């Protein structure tokens, strides 16, 4: 079959992010946005499960410079009203779970304490109970709704963590949802992260579960190719640095990439561990120390900040400015989860990044495109609009990128 | 023509807010929600400019108790999946303006100071320039887009302030947009507030403009029925309490209702003035004193809190909890405006109310229904789902009211 091409022309502005890539995401500035006024993009398409999906970027430039050979291909004209940016990447989500914790949130807002809510059967255990009880079809249906919403906000790639199963069987069930989602959403890239070490299960001893993760769960997940990455929640009341080191080392030995939920509730120097182990990312970082900042800055490990979670927890934000100034790469993500961040609105997270993390326009674009791609190990193919790379792009409902975060809580158009 | 009826049945829950109304919005608790499980509502409809719009509530109750006479009317079945609440009311917006301040927001986030931005032609004066330059048709088109978005979030009544004209001609032009919007959105209730005293115009002396407001603008606005309410921005750097008193007293003499932008940037005891003058509401209240709280609590004046603005300004929130505990009525609103709150997402404001203002479920429902209606003088007909009142209701995309604020930044379905 001959290659099929499509074009989008007359974008009010097109941001390629080429300079961000050239600097591998460190110390990015305005000029790195790769801004093209009245921009156009040509891309090839392929068929996947009967759906036409963008394949590769073929050409990017000013509409006026569109090569003659692409002037008669099927074209979408944005009439100078809408901007085009690299497809947004949400690099930290807990997308697959069942149950509903709205009632406990209302109780919390009405004055109930966490302890009272836990006594009533609430908290993470309520999500674990519901997720274990749900069928794979129910989990898939819930996740599909959520993916449609993420897509409407411009998200084109998204990481999904397990972690509400907390048993071999339930964790595998959650991870098995992801290939089903990939079939339904061939236009999105979904990465799978095993987070069996999200908490401790209510029905097993700590030692037993740790042994299970290392000796049964990780090998089975790796053998079946159900995840490409392993994550551990290292924090006060959760996994210790030493437990985390054991799990992540075992994961690496199986060929998995690694991530850490680091320094969120307390400083445990888990960011330093992430840097030392060469993890893709260290995430949360509300309580990161200056030593942790220095360790991330000189490592290849991306610092993933999750300001919607801080907003929800009413906690001080992660020191993104210090991280950036030290030379670290900072990605932003929703942390979508039922306990501390029930949102898929990545543009709203950008607003928080602008206001509360002190990030510039170039840093904000990098944080949800190129740098987020790095946090998933996808930067070779995604995160910038450069010929030859994956044609993941987002047509914004506004004429400039900054309107996506200057406005906030906006309703996405359905197109 | 015979009266036409419609029904909505099998709402997962229907909140009438009847108890909130019975208490006139003070000290409301859970039982005041008027929760009906598997609820139904019957309402009459009327035709307005060719559009069928809900008219009056005819009956509310459990679906199983639906009177026989309403069992064959056109019915929407929510299948137990969606909740119904009184239509949301956004009681403080600056909906009509032209221009775009996204670029200045990006500069601000990139480190530019307000002074630098003002020197570059930014700030409120940029909105005034653009609004003066825009035709009424342009202003109408912009406002229509915004109303569609507000509607998608469940808003059924909305207040619109002038204030980006700052001259007789431009203020009238802005207010003249509102009757045009009413024709296009007969299913919404739009109230008009004259806020000529929003700032001082760049091209007129303070004394001259004050005289203009009182002697030319207010009489003309009242004569032409272009606004039913007058508002003044009383604050450090804006209007003084004495100037505000003069304007509001003149407005009252012309039969207008009154409101005050009070105690936002500095404490000026303008909340106390609002209570003393019997204003419909005192809005913002970030810097309200204990005396101001006491004054509002014993008055009929609604305390309107605008947490999205505090979020945007990174300012401490208004003391809503203290106001509520003192017996004041608290409404919440978006404060939609291009300088400090570029959002129409009233549900997101509820999330902020729950998390940052410590408001309970009943207080949150009241704040955007009954109490918001009071802030607009509409409480006799709106804000509760009670037979005989206006059939303004919202079908939520979730099965419970609390999901609208437990989740945040959600994308509204288009229906």
PDB file of C-alpha atoms in Angstrom, chain A residues 63-244:
ATOM      1  CA  UNK A  63       2.315  27.155   5.760  1.00  0.00           C
ATOM      2  CA  UNK A  64       3.647  29.421   3.025  1.00  0.00           C
ATOM      3  CA  UNK A  65       6.661  27.126   2.592  1.00  0.00           C
ATOM      4  CA  UNK A  66       4.641  23.916   2.240  1.00  0.00           C
ATOM      5  CA  UNK A  67       6.369  21.860  -0.479  1.00  0.00           C
ATOM      6  CA  UNK A  68       4.344  21.525  -3.670  1.00  0.00           C
ATOM      7  CA  UNK A  69       4.041  17.743  -3.346  1.00  0.00           C
ATOM      8  CA  UNK A  70       1.935  18.130  -0.176  1.00  0.00           C
ATOM      9  CA  UNK A  71      -0.482  20.717  -1.513  1.00  0.00           C
ATOM     10  CA  UNK A  72      -3.105  18.240  -2.676  1.00  0.00           C
ATOM     11  CA  UNK A  73      -3.165  15.822   0.249  1.00  0.00           C
ATOM     12  CA  UNK A  74      -6.138  15.796   2.685  1.00  0.00           C
ATOM     13  CA  UNK A  75      -5.685  18.902   4.776  1.00  0.00           C
ATOM     14  CA  UNK A  76      -7.174  20.433   7.901  1.00  0.00           C
ATOM     15  CA  UNK A  77      -7.128  24.229   7.836  1.00  0.00           C
ATOM     16  CA  UNK A  78      -6.960  25.823  11.302  1.00  0.00           C
ATOM     17  CA  UNK A  79      -7.543  29.274   9.785  1.00  0.00           C
ATOM     18  CA  UNK A  80      -5.009  30.888  12.094  1.00  0.00           C
ATOM     19  CA  UNK A  81      -7.245  30.277  15.102  1.00  0.00           C
ATOM     20  CA  UNK A  82      -5.631  27.308  16.770  1.00  0.00           C
ATOM     21  CA  UNK A  83      -2.127  26.395  17.860  1.00  0.00           C
ATOM     22  CA  UNK A  84      -0.366  23.054  17.386  1.00  0.00           C
ATOM     23  CA  UNK A  85       2.071  21.591  19.905  1.00  0.00           C
ATOM     24  CA  UNK A  86       3.672  18.180  20.429  1.00  0.00           C
ATOM     25  CA  UNK A  87       1.066  15.783  21.872  1.00  0.00           C
ATOM     26  CA  UNK A  88       0.765  16.122  25.636  1.00  0.00           C
ATOM     27  CA  UNK A  89       2.220  13.267  27.682  1.00  0.00           C
ATOM     28  CA  UNK A  90       0.834  12.428  31.122  1.00  0.00           C
ATOM     29  CA  UNK A  91       3.740  10.499  32.647  1.00  0.00           C
ATOM     30  CA  UNK A  92       2.313   9.508  36.060  1.00  0.00           C
ATOM     31  CA  UNK A  93      -1.223   8.146  36.438  1.00  0.00           C
ATOM     32  CA  UNK A  94      -2.994   5.427  38.361  1.00  0.00           C
ATOM     33  CA  UNK A  95      -5.619   5.108  35.645  1.00  0.00           C
ATOM     34  CA  UNK A  96      -7.020   1.656  36.415  1.00  0.00           C
ATOM     35  CA  UNK A  97      -9.034   1.219  39.599  1.00  0.00           C
ATOM     36  CA  UNK A  98     -12.616   0.647  40.637  1.00  0.00           C
ATOM     37  CA  UNK A  99     -14.707   2.126  43.428  1.00  0.00           C
ATOM     38  CA  UNK A 100     -15.588   5.664  44.301  1.00  0.00           C
ATOM     39  CA  UNK A 101     -14.170   7.720  47.141  1.00  0.00           C
ATOM     40  CA  UNK A 102     -16.282  10.831  46.644  1.00  0.00           C
ATOM     41  CA  UNK A 103     -18.232  10.128  49.808  1.00  0.00           C
ATOM     42  CA  UNK A 104     -15.085   9.945  51.890  1.00  0.00           C
ATOM     43  CA  UNK A 105     -13.836  13.188  50.361  1.00  0.00           C
ATOM     44  CA  UNK A 106     -17.104  14.850  51.352  1.00  0.00           C
ATOM     45  CA  UNK A 107     -16.700  13.467  54.872  1.00  0.00           C
ATOM     46  CA  UNK A 108     -13.123  14.740  54.979  1.00  0.00           C
ATOM     47  CA  UNK A 109     -14.268  18.191  53.870  1.00  0.00           C
ATOM     48  CA  UNK A 110     -17.013  17.996  56.476  1.00  0.00           C
ATOM     49  CA  UNK A 111     -14.339  17.562  59.144  1.00  0.00           C
ATOM     50  CA  UNK A 112     -13.790  13.781  59.436  1.00  0.00           C
ATOM     51  CA  UNK A 113     -10.166  12.743  60.053  1.00  0.00           C
ATOM     52  CA  UNK A 114      -8.225  10.203  57.999  1.00  0.00           C
ATOM     53  CA  UNK A 115      -8.376   7.812  60.946  1.00  0.00           C
ATOM     54  CA  UNK A 116     -12.172   8.094  61.164  1.00  0.00           C
ATOM     55  CA  UNK A 117     -12.440   7.512  57.416  1.00  0.00           C
ATOM     56  CA  UNK A 118     -10.138   4.473  57.573  1.00  0.00           C
ATOM     57  CA  UNK A 119     -12.258   3.085  60.434  1.00  0.00           C
ATOM     58  CA  UNK A 120     -15.319   3.484  58.198  1.00  0.00           C
ATOM     59  CA  UNK A 121     -13.536   1.381  55.558  1.00  0.00           C
ATOM     60  CA  UNK A 122     -12.262   4.281  53.464  1.00  0.00           C
ATOM     61  CA  UNK A 123      -8.806   5.196  52.186  1.00  0.00           C
ATOM     62  CA  UNK A 124      -6.630   3.203  49.787  1.00  0.00           C
ATOM     63  CA  UNK A 125      -8.032  -0.090  51.126  1.00  0.00           C
ATOM     64  CA  UNK A 126     -11.431   0.841  49.779  1.00  0.00           C
ATOM     65  CA  UNK A 127      -9.921   1.202  46.277  1.00  0.00           C
ATOM     66  CA  UNK A 128      -8.080  -2.114  46.699  1.00  0.00           C
ATOM     67  CA  UNK A 129     -11.292  -3.889  47.773  1.00  0.00           C
ATOM     68  CA  UNK A 130     -13.250  -2.461  44.839  1.00  0.00           C
ATOM     69  CA  UNK A 131     -10.469  -3.134  42.309  1.00  0.00           C
ATOM     70  CA  UNK A 132     -10.088  -6.731  43.460  1.00  0.00           C
ATOM     71  CA  UNK A 133     -13.850  -7.234  43.258  1.00  0.00           C
ATOM     72  CA  UNK A 134     -14.155  -5.727  39.761  1.00  0.00           C
ATOM     73  CA  UNK A 135     -14.003  -7.805  36.601  1.00  0.00           C
ATOM     74  CA  UNK A 136     -11.432  -6.976  33.953  1.00  0.00           C
ATOM     75  CA  UNK A 137     -14.283  -5.752  31.731  1.00  0.00           C
ATOM     76  CA  UNK A 138     -15.482  -3.347  34.429  1.00  0.00           C
ATOM     77  CA  UNK A 139     -11.970  -2.013  34.931  1.00  0.00           C
ATOM     78  CA  UNK A 140     -11.578  -1.619  31.179  1.00  0.00           C
ATOM     79  CA  UNK A 141     -14.847   0.297  30.839  1.00  0.00           C
ATOM     80  CA  UNK A 142     -13.880   2.700  33.626  1.00  0.00           C
ATOM     81  CA  UNK A 143     -10.420   3.218  32.134  1.00  0.00           C
ATOM     82  CA  UNK A 144     -11.872   3.840  28.671  1.00  0.00           C
ATOM     83  CA  UNK A 145     -14.014   6.706  29.976  1.00  0.00           C
ATOM     84  CA  UNK A 146     -10.953   8.188  31.631  1.00  0.00           C
ATOM     85  CA  UNK A 147      -8.811   7.852  28.500  1.00  0.00           C
ATOM     86  CA  UNK A 148     -11.451   9.604  26.421  1.00  0.00           C
ATOM     87  CA  UNK A 149     -11.330  12.488  28.895  1.00  0.00           C
ATOM     88  CA  UNK A 150      -7.509  12.616  28.873  1.00  0.00           C
ATOM     89  CA  UNK A 151      -7.586  12.631  25.066  1.00  0.00           C
ATOM     90  CA  UNK A 152      -9.992  15.585  25.097  1.00  0.00           C
ATOM     91  CA  UNK A 153      -7.386  17.593  27.030  1.00  0.00           C
ATOM     92  CA  UNK A 154      -4.782  16.907  24.331  1.00  0.00           C
ATOM     93  CA  UNK A 155      -3.035  13.933  25.947  1.00  0.00           C
ATOM     94  CA  UNK A 156      -1.563  11.561  23.362  1.00  0.00           C
ATOM     95  CA  UNK A 157       0.642   9.345  25.589  1.00  0.00           C
ATOM     96  CA  UNK A 158      -0.050   8.297  29.140  1.00  0.00           C
ATOM     97  CA  UNK A 159       1.569   6.083  31.741  1.00  0.00           C
ATOM     98  CA  UNK A 160      -0.585   3.666  33.713  1.00  0.00           C
ATOM     99  CA  UNK A 161       0.520   2.213  37.040  1.00  0.00           C
ATOM    100  CA  UNK A 162      -0.914  -0.815  38.731  1.00  0.00           C
ATOM    101  CA  UNK A 163      -1.040  -0.757  42.539  1.00  0.00           C
ATOM    102  CA  UNK A 164      -4.665  -1.123  43.610  1.00  0.00           C
ATOM    103  CA  UNK A 165      -4.515  -4.898  43.387  1.00  0.00           C
ATOM    104  CA  UNK A 166      -1.770  -5.682  45.922  1.00  0.00           C
ATOM    105  CA  UNK A 167      -1.844  -9.403  45.166  1.00  0.00           C
ATOM    106  CA  UNK A 168      -0.355 -11.374  42.279  1.00  0.00           C
ATOM    107  CA  UNK A 169      -3.758 -12.104  40.800  1.00  0.00           C
ATOM    108  CA  UNK A 170      -5.203  -8.611  41.175  1.00  0.00           C
ATOM    109  CA  UNK A 171      -2.057  -6.812  40.001  1.00  0.00           C
ATOM    110  CA  UNK A 172      -1.956  -8.987  36.882  1.00  0.00           C
ATOM    111  CA  UNK A 173      -5.649  -8.292  36.268  1.00  0.00           C
ATOM    112  CA  UNK A 174      -5.032  -4.545  36.406  1.00  0.00           C
ATOM    113  CA  UNK A 175      -2.029  -4.770  34.069  1.00  0.00           C
ATOM    114  CA  UNK A 176      -3.986  -6.960  31.660  1.00  0.00           C
ATOM    115  CA  UNK A 177      -6.408  -4.085  31.161  1.00  0.00           C
ATOM    116  CA  UNK A 178      -3.676  -2.073  29.441  1.00  0.00           C
ATOM    117  CA  UNK A 179      -3.280  -4.167  26.233  1.00  0.00           C
ATOM    118  CA  UNK A 180      -7.075  -4.048  25.925  1.00  0.00           C
ATOM    119  CA  UNK A 181      -6.940  -0.254  26.158  1.00  0.00           C
ATOM    120  CA  UNK A 182      -4.218  -0.138  23.516  1.00  0.00           C
ATOM    121  CA  UNK A 183      -6.514  -1.942  21.102  1.00  0.00           C
ATOM    122  CA  UNK A 184      -9.315   0.544  21.778  1.00  0.00           C
ATOM    123  CA  UNK A 185      -7.060   3.627  21.643  1.00  0.00           C
ATOM    124  CA  UNK A 186      -4.494   2.955  18.905  1.00  0.00           C
ATOM    125  CA  UNK A 187      -4.100   6.720  18.527  1.00  0.00           C
ATOM    126  CA  UNK A 188      -2.616   6.891  22.036  1.00  0.00           C
ATOM    127  CA  UNK A 189       0.569   5.441  23.502  1.00  0.00           C
ATOM    128  CA  UNK A 190      -0.004   3.729  26.840  1.00  0.00           C
ATOM    129  CA  UNK A 191       2.950   2.631  28.943  1.00  0.00           C
ATOM    130  CA  UNK A 192       2.550   0.129  31.779  1.00  0.00           C
ATOM    131  CA  UNK A 193       4.240   0.400  35.163  1.00  0.00           C
ATOM    132  CA  UNK A 194       4.090  -2.301  37.827  1.00  0.00           C
ATOM    133  CA  UNK A 195       3.521  -0.647  41.215  1.00  0.00           C
ATOM    134  CA  UNK A 196       2.832  -3.649  43.391  1.00  0.00           C
ATOM    135  CA  UNK A 197       4.839  -1.762  46.008  1.00  0.00           C
ATOM    136  CA  UNK A 198       2.183   0.978  46.260  1.00  0.00           C
ATOM    137  CA  UNK A 199       1.138   0.036  49.792  1.00  0.00           C
ATOM    138  CA  UNK A 200       0.969  -3.105  51.900  1.00  0.00           C
ATOM    139  CA  UNK A 201      -2.010  -5.398  51.381  1.00  0.00           C
ATOM    140  CA  UNK A 202      -4.501  -5.693  54.252  1.00  0.00           C
ATOM    141  CA  UNK A 203      -4.336  -9.502  54.236  1.00  0.00           C
ATOM    142  CA  UNK A 204      -0.617 -10.350  54.174  1.00  0.00           C
ATOM    143  CA  UNK A 205       2.423  -9.644  56.324  1.00  0.00           C
ATOM    144  CA  UNK A 206       4.937  -7.062  55.182  1.00  0.00           C
ATOM    145  CA  UNK A 207       7.717  -9.617  54.797  1.00  0.00           C
ATOM    146  CA  UNK A 208       5.544 -12.069  52.894  1.00  0.00           C
ATOM    147  CA  UNK A 209       4.333  -9.403  50.495  1.00  0.00           C
ATOM    148  CA  UNK A 210       7.825  -8.085  49.855  1.00  0.00           C
ATOM    149  CA  UNK A 211       8.976 -11.613  49.080  1.00  0.00           C
ATOM    150  CA  UNK A 212       5.942 -12.060  46.819  1.00  0.00           C
ATOM    151  CA  UNK A 213       6.765  -8.917  44.861  1.00  0.00           C
ATOM    152  CA  UNK A 214      10.353  -9.952  44.251  1.00  0.00           C
ATOM    153  CA  UNK A 215       9.962 -13.679  43.767  1.00  0.00           C
ATOM    154  CA  UNK A 216       6.524 -14.076  42.199  1.00  0.00           C
ATOM    155  CA  UNK A 217       5.018 -10.841  40.933  1.00  0.00           C
ATOM    156  CA  UNK A 218       7.986  -9.163  39.216  1.00  0.00           C
ATOM    157  CA  UNK A 219       9.111 -12.314  37.372  1.00  0.00           C
ATOM    158  CA  UNK A 220       5.563 -13.006  36.199  1.00  0.00           C
ATOM    159  CA  UNK A 221       4.986  -9.429  35.072  1.00  0.00           C
ATOM    160  CA  UNK A 222       8.311  -9.453  33.192  1.00  0.00           C
ATOM    161  CA  UNK A 223       7.754 -12.907  31.676  1.00  0.00           C
ATOM    162  CA  UNK A 224       4.357 -11.888  30.325  1.00  0.00           C
ATOM    163  CA  UNK A 225       5.575  -8.466  29.188  1.00  0.00           C
ATOM    164  CA  UNK A 226       2.763  -6.771  31.102  1.00  0.00           C
ATOM    165  CA  UNK A 227       4.871  -3.812  32.208  1.00  0.00           C
ATOM    166  CA  UNK A 228       8.057  -2.165  31.015  1.00  0.00           C
ATOM    167  CA  UNK A 229       8.727  -0.282  34.241  1.00  0.00           C
ATOM    168  CA  UNK A 230       8.660  -0.933  37.982  1.00  0.00           C
ATOM    169  CA  UNK A 231       7.824   1.772  40.540  1.00  0.00           C
ATOM    170  CA  UNK A 232       8.004   1.758  44.364  1.00  0.00           C
ATOM    171  CA  UNK A 233       6.321   4.081  46.874  1.00  0.00           C
ATOM    172  CA  UNK A 234       9.231   4.817  49.186  1.00  0.00           C
ATOM    173  CA  UNK A 235       7.986   6.960  52.048  1.00  0.00           C
ATOM    174  CA  UNK A 236       7.296   7.190  55.774  1.00  0.00           C
ATOM    175  CA  UNK A 237       4.680   4.532  56.508  1.00  0.00           C
ATOM    176  CA  UNK A 238       5.240   2.847  53.141  1.00  0.00           C
ATOM    177  CA  UNK A 239       8.373   1.156  51.724  1.00  0.00           C
ATOM    178  CA  UNK A 240      11.780   1.904  53.190  1.00  0.00           C
ATOM    179  CA  UNK A 241      14.722   2.926  51.040  1.00  0.00           C
ATOM    180  CA  UNK A 242      16.255  -0.505  51.599  1.00  0.00           C
ATOM    181  CA  UNK A 243      13.064  -2.315  50.594  1.00  0.00           C
ATOM    182  CA  UNK A 244      12.824  -0.042  47.567  1.00  0.00           C
TER     183      UNK A 244
END
